[in-house]
Amino acid sequence: MSRNPKNSRIDGGRRKFLQASGLGLAATAGGGVLTARSSHAAVETNAHIVIVGAGAAGLDAANRLSRELTGAKITIIDSRVEHIYQPGLTLVATGIWKPQKVMDENSRYMPEGIHWVQARVAEFDPSANAVVTDAGQRIDYDYLMVTTGLQVNYDAVEGMSPELIGQMGIGCVYDKPDYAARTWEMVDRFTDEGGVGLFTRPKGPVKCAGAPLKVTMLTEDLFERKGTRNRGEMYYTPPGQKLFSQPDINEFLKQEFPSRGITLNWDHPLVGIEPELKRATFETPNGLERIDYDFIHVVPPMQSPAPLANSELSWKTGPFSAGHWMEVDQYTLQHPRFSNVFGSGDCVGTPIGKTAASVKAQVPVAVSNLVSSIADREFAARYTGYTSCPLVTRKGEAILVEFDYELGMVPSFPFVNPYEKHWFPWMLKDRMLHSAYNAMLRGRV
């Protein structure tokens, strides 16, 4: 992999590049979908479809289903009124964006005619084709689309709780804009004062696996921009011997981190912190190791939400059972034992996923196949495992990483070398993908 990126400067070539990028943005938004184009009209049905979760996947699915079905009753269940643009949280946590930029309202994206139950699902009963809300309401369905997102297990790290974020040198980019903003306060102080910084990554799948890497590299870049790099020691602590699932990017990062003075502590999953002592405990092949810190970016283990995890819909064996992820066929996104149940987004157990780009690729497949099931047609859509990550290496540059189940690069932009740092992926991250995301919520990309 080349490690000699060109410095980003605006020129005439960049203008042409941006003009040509529309096609690539559309490909990025819909990558990974193999579906036969058809002229099928909207399917007429009196079926009741329930969508559990009004995050990115749920809203996208709701809008698509409302257009592809006529006569259906569509219910979406979620208590959340606020909508968070989660891909922007890394930029909030490193001082590049303000928290307000990632905050929105779910009501802006709800399709007309949908029934919105503002509650949480407390129980899935797929054998009886029903869900039960935390208010005790039982809702029957003909078809179920599960888009719950995931659960961040703060208590899986002993001594950790979300209330600690923004105190005693503790940061965490996940979950809420407020947590990201409090993390920025800690990052800003750390890059002023220096000391020891620990950047963690847990075992198992996490939402946007690139986020811990981006926070690490943006923090190191901030040190450089402030002229205080010599004050900080930085350590990245992966749980195993890899930094990234895509092999080429993994090799790049194994060189990039040491070249920037970031020490790699292999096989160091975080298991506990002592906030008042500013001490972290890691489970290593040689036993427990305790390291004192001035700043720590805690990335807790993640799993499917408890009601889904405890239901018949979760994986019971195999690699996805540890996180209790929803069981689906990795290509059709249909549940193998409950044929009227489909899933997409962070909650599903597939080999690749848990990014906004995965949602963009998965939802059209899940919706197409659900509609085909209603219409008694063969499934025409398949999810290839497409995911994308603008892997930000510094403010102003990134690598646009796009790959699939085969772990091979599947670039959308013929102009961008997917193995080199470049200004354009940064521009996508900072200026363009938010609009594409909003279009996705309306089922338009």
mmCIF file of C-alpha atoms in Angstrom, residues 90-388:
data_model
loop_
_atom_site.group_PDB
_atom_site.id
_atom_site.type_symbol
_atom_site.label_atom_id
_atom_site.label_comp_id
_atom_site.label_asym_id
_atom_site.label_seq_id
_atom_site.Cartn_x
_atom_site.Cartn_y
_atom_site.Cartn_z
ATOM 1 C CA THR A 90 -16.392 11.294 15.626
ATOM 2 C CA LEU A 91 -16.188 14.833 14.258
ATOM 3 C CA VAL A 92 -18.025 16.204 17.298
ATOM 4 C CA ALA A 93 -15.711 14.294 19.647
ATOM 5 C CA THR A 94 -12.636 15.816 18.004
ATOM 6 C CA GLY A 95 -13.874 19.401 17.888
ATOM 7 C CA ILE A 96 -14.528 19.607 14.138
ATOM 8 C CA TRP A 97 -18.351 19.740 14.301
ATOM 9 C CA LYS A 98 -20.720 21.224 16.867
ATOM 10 C CA PRO A 99 -23.208 18.791 18.485
ATOM 11 C CA GLN A 100 -26.174 20.612 16.931
ATOM 12 C CA LYS A 101 -25.054 19.516 13.481
ATOM 13 C CA VAL A 102 -25.869 15.858 14.185
ATOM 14 C CA MET A 103 -29.250 16.439 15.844
ATOM 15 C CA ASP A 104 -32.567 16.095 14.023
ATOM 16 C CA GLU A 105 -36.175 14.985 14.576
ATOM 17 C CA ASN A 106 -37.653 11.614 13.563
ATOM 18 C CA SER A 107 -40.969 13.253 12.695
ATOM 19 C CA ARG A 108 -39.350 14.986 9.697
ATOM 20 C CA TYR A 109 -38.749 11.630 8.018
ATOM 21 C CA MET A 110 -41.901 9.670 8.878
ATOM 22 C CA PRO A 111 -43.892 8.873 5.722
ATOM 23 C CA GLU A 112 -47.477 10.063 5.471
ATOM 24 C CA GLY A 113 -50.041 7.564 6.678
ATOM 25 C CA ILE A 114 -47.718 5.541 8.895
ATOM 26 C CA HIS A 115 -48.800 4.646 12.433
ATOM 27 C CA TRP A 116 -46.080 5.643 14.918
ATOM 28 C CA VAL A 117 -46.276 3.973 18.324
ATOM 29 C CA GLN A 118 -44.002 5.991 20.612
ATOM 30 C CA ALA A 119 -42.889 3.169 22.883
ATOM 31 C CA ARG A 120 -40.164 0.556 23.048
ATOM 32 C CA VAL A 121 -40.593 -3.114 22.273
ATOM 33 C CA ALA A 122 -40.069 -5.099 25.457
ATOM 34 C CA GLU A 123 -40.770 -8.555 24.009
ATOM 35 C CA PHE A 124 -40.635 -10.264 20.624
ATOM 36 C CA ASP A 125 -42.989 -13.227 20.178
ATOM 37 C CA PRO A 126 -42.377 -14.397 16.595
ATOM 38 C CA SER A 127 -44.133 -17.720 17.143
ATOM 39 C CA ALA A 128 -47.331 -15.745 17.743
ATOM 40 C CA ASN A 129 -46.542 -12.977 15.196
ATOM 41 C CA ALA A 130 -46.623 -10.305 17.876
ATOM 42 C CA VAL A 131 -44.529 -7.830 19.837
ATOM 43 C CA VAL A 132 -45.234 -6.330 23.258
ATOM 44 C CA THR A 133 -44.281 -2.752 24.150
ATOM 45 C CA ASP A 134 -42.913 -1.481 27.437
ATOM 46 C CA ALA A 135 -46.370 0.021 28.028
ATOM 47 C CA GLY A 136 -47.861 -3.480 27.876
ATOM 48 C CA GLN A 137 -49.484 -3.064 24.460
ATOM 49 C CA ARG A 138 -49.527 -6.219 22.348
ATOM 50 C CA ILE A 139 -49.230 -5.536 18.618
ATOM 51 C CA ASP A 140 -49.893 -8.316 16.097
ATOM 52 C CA TYR A 141 -48.309 -8.300 12.664
ATOM 53 C CA ASP A 142 -48.303 -10.171 9.376
ATOM 54 C CA TYR A 143 -44.709 -9.157 8.598
ATOM 55 C CA LEU A 144 -41.987 -7.833 10.883
ATOM 56 C CA MET A 145 -38.986 -5.660 10.001
ATOM 57 C CA VAL A 146 -36.452 -5.498 12.851
ATOM 58 C CA THR A 147 -34.265 -2.376 12.801
ATOM 59 C CA THR A 148 -33.574 -1.851 16.503
ATOM 60 C CA GLY A 149 -29.946 -0.820 16.264
ATOM 61 C CA LEU A 150 -27.626 -2.064 18.977
ATOM 62 C CA GLN A 151 -26.963 -1.679 22.684
ATOM 63 C CA VAL A 152 -23.739 -0.164 24.066
ATOM 64 C CA ASN A 153 -22.822 -2.150 27.185
ATOM 65 C CA TYR A 154 -21.082 0.408 29.393
ATOM 66 C CA ASP A 155 -21.366 -1.879 32.407
ATOM 67 C CA ALA A 156 -19.368 -4.581 30.584
ATOM 68 C CA VAL A 157 -16.317 -2.479 31.509
ATOM 69 C CA GLU A 158 -16.010 -2.614 35.300
ATOM 70 C CA GLY A 159 -16.166 0.855 36.800
ATOM 71 C CA MET A 160 -17.495 2.494 33.609
ATOM 72 C CA SER A 161 -20.783 4.343 33.233
ATOM 73 C CA PRO A 162 -21.932 6.978 30.713
ATOM 74 C CA GLU A 163 -22.127 9.549 33.518
ATOM 75 C CA LEU A 164 -18.307 9.460 33.689
ATOM 76 C CA ILE A 165 -17.848 10.634 30.094
ATOM 77 C CA GLY A 166 -16.282 14.084 30.174
ATOM 78 C CA GLN A 167 -14.810 13.605 33.639
ATOM 79 C CA MET A 168 -11.458 12.387 34.943
ATOM 80 C CA GLY A 169 -10.009 12.038 31.431
ATOM 81 C CA ILE A 170 -12.727 9.661 30.158
ATOM 82 C CA GLY A 171 -14.172 9.901 26.645
ATOM 83 C CA CYS A 172 -16.522 7.792 24.528
ATOM 84 C CA VAL A 173 -17.622 8.758 21.023
ATOM 85 C CA TYR A 174 -20.652 6.458 20.914
ATOM 86 C CA ASP A 175 -24.335 6.840 21.556
ATOM 87 C CA LYS A 176 -25.189 10.530 22.017
ATOM 88 C CA PRO A 177 -24.067 13.981 20.864
ATOM 89 C CA ASP A 178 -23.695 15.016 24.501
ATOM 90 C CA TYR A 179 -21.223 12.178 25.112
ATOM 91 C CA ALA A 180 -19.262 13.181 22.005
ATOM 92 C CA ALA A 181 -19.204 16.842 23.101
ATOM 93 C CA ARG A 182 -17.969 15.861 26.559
ATOM 94 C CA THR A 183 -15.345 13.655 24.922
ATOM 95 C CA TRP A 184 -14.136 16.692 22.956
ATOM 96 C CA GLU A 185 -13.555 18.545 26.239
ATOM 97 C CA MET A 186 -11.288 15.705 27.355
ATOM 98 C CA VAL A 187 -9.491 15.450 23.990
ATOM 99 C CA ASP A 188 -8.920 19.208 23.923
ATOM 100 C CA ARG A 189 -7.461 19.168 27.428
ATOM 101 C CA PHE A 190 -5.320 16.105 26.734
ATOM 102 C CA THR A 191 -3.795 17.631 23.606
ATOM 103 C CA ASP A 192 -3.011 20.798 25.564
ATOM 104 C CA GLU A 193 -1.580 19.210 28.696
ATOM 105 C CA GLY A 194 -0.261 15.893 27.358
ATOM 106 C CA GLY A 195 0.306 12.726 29.335
ATOM 107 C CA VAL A 196 -0.658 9.136 28.558
ATOM 108 C CA GLY A 197 -3.611 8.482 26.264
ATOM 109 C CA LEU A 198 -5.224 5.055 25.882
ATOM 110 C CA PHE A 199 -7.464 4.341 22.902
ATOM 111 C CA THR A 200 -9.416 1.109 23.267
ATOM 112 C CA ARG A 201 -11.360 -1.322 21.090
ATOM 113 C CA PRO A 202 -13.437 -4.198 22.562
ATOM 114 C CA LYS A 203 -13.936 -7.744 21.410
ATOM 115 C CA GLY A 204 -16.723 -8.438 18.945
ATOM 116 C CA PRO A 205 -18.545 -6.291 16.398
ATOM 117 C CA VAL A 206 -19.092 -2.608 17.150
ATOM 118 C CA LYS A 207 -20.984 0.197 15.466
ATOM 119 C CA CYS A 208 -18.596 1.757 12.922
ATOM 120 C CA ALA A 209 -15.422 -0.189 13.636
ATOM 121 C CA GLY A 210 -13.455 2.685 12.127
ATOM 122 C CA ALA A 211 -14.571 5.150 14.813
ATOM 123 C CA PRO A 212 -11.963 4.170 17.458
ATOM 124 C CA LEU A 213 -9.259 4.417 14.798
ATOM 125 C CA LYS A 214 -10.476 7.805 13.592
ATOM 126 C CA VAL A 215 -10.627 9.236 17.110
ATOM 127 C CA THR A 216 -7.050 8.060 17.680
ATOM 128 C CA MET A 217 -5.659 9.541 14.482
ATOM 129 C CA LEU A 218 -7.584 12.820 14.784
ATOM 130 C CA THR A 219 -6.298 13.211 18.345
ATOM 131 C CA GLU A 220 -2.717 12.674 17.191
ATOM 132 C CA ASP A 221 -3.307 15.171 14.386
ATOM 133 C CA LEU A 222 -4.644 17.713 16.874
ATOM 134 C CA PHE A 223 -1.461 17.327 18.928
ATOM 135 C CA GLU A 224 0.514 18.126 15.774
ATOM 136 C CA ARG A 225 -1.636 21.111 14.857
ATOM 137 C CA LYS A 226 -1.289 22.526 18.367
ATOM 138 C CA GLY A 227 2.474 21.932 18.389
ATOM 139 C CA THR A 228 2.243 19.823 21.540
ATOM 140 C CA ARG A 229 2.889 16.332 20.135
ATOM 141 C CA ASN A 230 5.959 15.820 22.315
ATOM 142 C CA ARG A 231 3.775 16.081 25.421
ATOM 143 C CA GLY A 232 1.609 13.057 24.656
ATOM 144 C CA GLU A 233 2.143 9.301 24.745
ATOM 145 C CA MET A 234 -0.509 7.453 22.755
ATOM 146 C CA TYR A 235 -1.408 3.764 22.917
ATOM 147 C CA TYR A 236 -3.971 1.877 20.832
ATOM 148 C CA THR A 237 -5.208 -1.346 22.451
ATOM 149 C CA PRO A 238 -6.932 -3.760 20.042
ATOM 150 C CA PRO A 239 -8.423 -6.957 21.486
ATOM 151 C CA GLY A 240 -6.448 -9.188 19.108
ATOM 152 C CA GLN A 241 -3.819 -9.017 16.389
ATOM 153 C CA LYS A 242 -5.767 -6.970 13.812
ATOM 154 C CA LEU A 243 -6.708 -3.325 13.467
ATOM 155 C CA PHE A 244 -9.208 -3.601 10.613
ATOM 156 C CA SER A 245 -11.054 -6.421 8.865
ATOM 157 C CA GLN A 246 -10.076 -5.383 5.331
ATOM 158 C CA PRO A 247 -6.530 -6.800 4.861
ATOM 159 C CA ASP A 248 -4.994 -3.909 2.895
ATOM 160 C CA ILE A 249 -6.225 -1.293 5.349
ATOM 161 C CA ASN A 250 -5.103 -3.466 8.238
ATOM 162 C CA GLU A 251 -1.563 -3.494 6.820
ATOM 163 C CA PHE A 252 -1.686 0.252 6.228
ATOM 164 C CA LEU A 253 -2.701 0.958 9.825
ATOM 165 C CA LYS A 254 -0.031 -1.377 11.215
ATOM 166 C CA GLN A 255 2.507 0.937 9.588
ATOM 167 C CA GLU A 256 0.673 4.240 10.001
ATOM 168 C CA PHE A 257 0.204 4.097 13.771
ATOM 169 C CA PRO A 258 3.866 3.427 14.701
ATOM 170 C CA SER A 259 5.029 6.007 12.141
ATOM 171 C CA ARG A 260 3.034 8.602 14.093
ATOM 172 C CA GLY A 261 4.295 7.513 17.475
ATOM 173 C CA ILE A 262 1.155 5.568 18.406
ATOM 174 C CA THR A 263 2.150 2.378 20.223
ATOM 175 C CA LEU A 264 0.141 -0.767 19.445
ATOM 176 C CA ASN A 265 -0.590 -2.910 22.501
ATOM 177 C CA TRP A 266 -1.871 -6.089 20.875
ATOM 178 C CA ASP A 267 -4.311 -8.439 22.656
ATOM 179 C CA HIS A 268 -5.395 -5.785 25.145
ATOM 180 C CA PRO A 269 -9.185 -5.736 25.528
ATOM 181 C CA LEU A 270 -10.241 -3.277 28.239
ATOM 182 C CA VAL A 271 -12.050 -4.924 31.158
ATOM 183 C CA GLY A 272 -12.110 -2.228 33.826
ATOM 184 C CA ILE A 273 -11.273 1.318 34.842
ATOM 185 C CA GLU A 274 -10.657 3.004 38.187
ATOM 186 C CA PRO A 275 -11.748 6.553 37.346
ATOM 187 C CA GLU A 276 -10.464 8.324 40.447
ATOM 188 C CA LEU A 277 -7.055 6.685 40.092
ATOM 189 C CA LYS A 278 -7.070 7.108 36.314
ATOM 190 C CA ARG A 279 -6.083 3.475 35.900
ATOM 191 C CA ALA A 280 -7.250 0.970 33.285
ATOM 192 C CA THR A 281 -7.179 -2.821 33.456
ATOM 193 C CA PHE A 282 -6.634 -4.960 30.358
ATOM 194 C CA GLU A 283 -7.016 -8.711 29.936
ATOM 195 C CA THR A 284 -3.874 -9.900 28.142
ATOM 196 C CA PRO A 285 -2.457 -13.346 27.260
ATOM 197 C CA ASN A 286 -0.122 -12.880 30.243
ATOM 198 C CA GLY A 287 -2.866 -11.970 32.675
ATOM 199 C CA LEU A 288 -4.333 -8.677 33.829
ATOM 200 C CA GLU A 289 -2.311 -5.546 33.129
ATOM 201 C CA ARG A 290 -2.994 -2.156 34.713
ATOM 202 C CA ILE A 291 -1.952 1.063 32.977
ATOM 203 C CA ASP A 292 -2.233 4.586 34.352
ATOM 204 C CA TYR A 293 -3.621 7.198 31.972
ATOM 205 C CA ASP A 294 -4.393 10.885 31.654
ATOM 206 C CA PHE A 295 -6.971 10.311 28.902
ATOM 207 C CA ILE A 296 -8.812 7.160 27.881
ATOM 208 C CA HIS A 297 -11.215 6.628 24.993
ATOM 209 C CA VAL A 298 -13.478 3.839 26.204
ATOM 210 C CA VAL A 299 -15.255 1.776 23.564
ATOM 211 C CA PRO A 300 -17.540 -0.627 25.461
ATOM 212 C CA PRO A 301 -18.591 -4.018 24.079
ATOM 213 C CA MET A 302 -21.827 -3.961 22.077
ATOM 214 C CA GLN A 303 -24.688 -6.371 21.460
ATOM 215 C CA SER A 304 -28.247 -6.437 20.199
ATOM 216 C CA PRO A 305 -30.811 -4.786 22.513
ATOM 217 C CA ALA A 306 -31.921 -7.012 25.386
ATOM 218 C CA PRO A 307 -35.483 -7.726 24.137
ATOM 219 C CA LEU A 308 -34.085 -8.929 20.812
ATOM 220 C CA ALA A 309 -31.172 -10.737 22.441
ATOM 221 C CA ASN A 310 -33.550 -12.672 24.698
ATOM 222 C CA SER A 311 -35.963 -13.603 21.916
ATOM 223 C CA GLU A 312 -36.230 -16.496 19.482
ATOM 224 C CA LEU A 313 -34.970 -14.161 16.765
ATOM 225 C CA SER A 314 -31.353 -14.010 17.976
ATOM 226 C CA TRP A 315 -28.524 -16.298 16.934
ATOM 227 C CA LYS A 316 -28.235 -19.237 19.358
ATOM 228 C CA THR A 317 -25.030 -20.769 17.974
ATOM 229 C CA GLY A 318 -22.097 -19.645 15.877
ATOM 230 C CA PRO A 319 -19.975 -16.490 15.810
ATOM 231 C CA PHE A 320 -22.904 -14.066 16.144
ATOM 232 C CA SER A 321 -24.427 -15.707 19.210
ATOM 233 C CA ALA A 322 -21.966 -13.991 21.581
ATOM 234 C CA GLY A 323 -23.522 -10.595 20.837
ATOM 235 C CA HIS A 324 -27.015 -12.094 20.528
ATOM 236 C CA TRP A 325 -27.333 -10.503 17.084
ATOM 237 C CA MET A 326 -30.491 -11.122 15.087
ATOM 238 C CA GLU A 327 -30.320 -14.252 12.957
ATOM 239 C CA VAL A 328 -30.746 -13.542 9.246
ATOM 240 C CA ASP A 329 -29.622 -15.034 5.984
ATOM 241 C CA GLN A 330 -26.631 -12.872 5.140
ATOM 242 C CA TYR A 331 -27.760 -12.397 1.533
ATOM 243 C CA THR A 332 -31.575 -12.087 1.748
ATOM 244 C CA LEU A 333 -31.785 -10.625 5.298
ATOM 245 C CA GLN A 334 -34.735 -12.927 5.988
ATOM 246 C CA HIS A 335 -34.917 -14.840 9.260
ATOM 247 C CA PRO A 336 -34.265 -18.532 8.487
ATOM 248 C CA ARG A 337 -36.869 -19.858 10.917
ATOM 249 C CA PHE A 338 -39.544 -17.141 10.770
ATOM 250 C CA SER A 339 -40.098 -16.439 7.086
ATOM 251 C CA ASN A 340 -42.241 -13.330 7.685
ATOM 252 C CA VAL A 341 -39.444 -11.615 9.622
ATOM 253 C CA PHE A 342 -36.668 -9.527 8.055
ATOM 254 C CA GLY A 343 -33.928 -7.400 9.572
ATOM 255 C CA SER A 344 -31.398 -4.744 8.660
ATOM 256 C CA GLY A 345 -28.994 -2.325 10.291
ATOM 257 C CA ASP A 346 -26.767 -2.684 13.321
ATOM 258 C CA CYS A 347 -28.887 -5.372 15.000
ATOM 259 C CA VAL A 348 -28.349 -8.125 12.412
ATOM 260 C CA GLY A 349 -25.656 -10.772 12.645
ATOM 261 C CA THR A 350 -23.826 -10.712 9.324
ATOM 262 C CA PRO A 351 -20.081 -10.995 8.618
ATOM 263 C CA ILE A 352 -19.850 -7.341 7.516
ATOM 264 C CA GLY A 353 -21.965 -4.386 8.565
ATOM 265 C CA LYS A 354 -22.824 -1.860 11.290
ATOM 266 C CA THR A 355 -22.183 1.328 9.342
ATOM 267 C CA ALA A 356 -24.559 3.840 7.762
ATOM 268 C CA ALA A 357 -23.315 2.624 4.383
ATOM 269 C CA SER A 358 -24.328 -0.922 5.337
ATOM 270 C CA VAL A 359 -27.805 0.360 6.158
ATOM 271 C CA LYS A 360 -27.997 2.023 2.737
ATOM 272 C CA ALA A 361 -27.129 -1.286 1.139
ATOM 273 C CA GLN A 362 -29.174 -3.604 3.367
ATOM 274 C CA VAL A 363 -32.534 -1.864 3.592
ATOM 275 C CA PRO A 364 -33.388 -1.987 -0.146
ATOM 276 C CA VAL A 365 -32.661 -5.720 -0.067
ATOM 277 C CA ALA A 366 -34.750 -6.404 3.036
ATOM 278 C CA VAL A 367 -37.651 -4.300 1.758
ATOM 279 C CA SER A 368 -37.525 -5.802 -1.748
ATOM 280 C CA ASN A 369 -37.564 -9.324 -0.374
ATOM 281 C CA LEU A 370 -40.346 -8.570 2.119
ATOM 282 C CA VAL A 371 -42.472 -7.136 -0.710
ATOM 283 C CA SER A 372 -41.633 -10.154 -2.870
ATOM 284 C CA SER A 373 -42.776 -12.386 -0.024
ATOM 285 C CA ILE A 374 -46.108 -10.566 0.135
ATOM 286 C CA ALA A 375 -46.490 -10.813 -3.654
ATOM 287 C CA ASP A 376 -45.429 -14.476 -3.677
ATOM 288 C CA ARG A 377 -42.493 -13.733 -5.979
ATOM 289 C CA GLU A 378 -38.968 -15.114 -5.950
ATOM 290 C CA PHE A 379 -36.486 -12.951 -4.087
ATOM 291 C CA ALA A 380 -34.561 -10.804 -6.558
ATOM 292 C CA ALA A 381 -32.363 -8.827 -4.154
ATOM 293 C CA ARG A 382 -29.185 -9.912 -2.382
ATOM 294 C CA TYR A 383 -26.940 -8.092 0.044
ATOM 295 C CA THR A 384 -23.291 -8.584 -0.920
ATOM 296 C CA GLY A 385 -21.874 -7.360 2.384
ATOM 297 C CA TYR A 386 -21.062 -3.891 1.066
ATOM 298 C CA THR A 387 -19.841 -1.440 3.664
ATOM 299 C CA SER A 388 -17.988 1.828 3.480
#
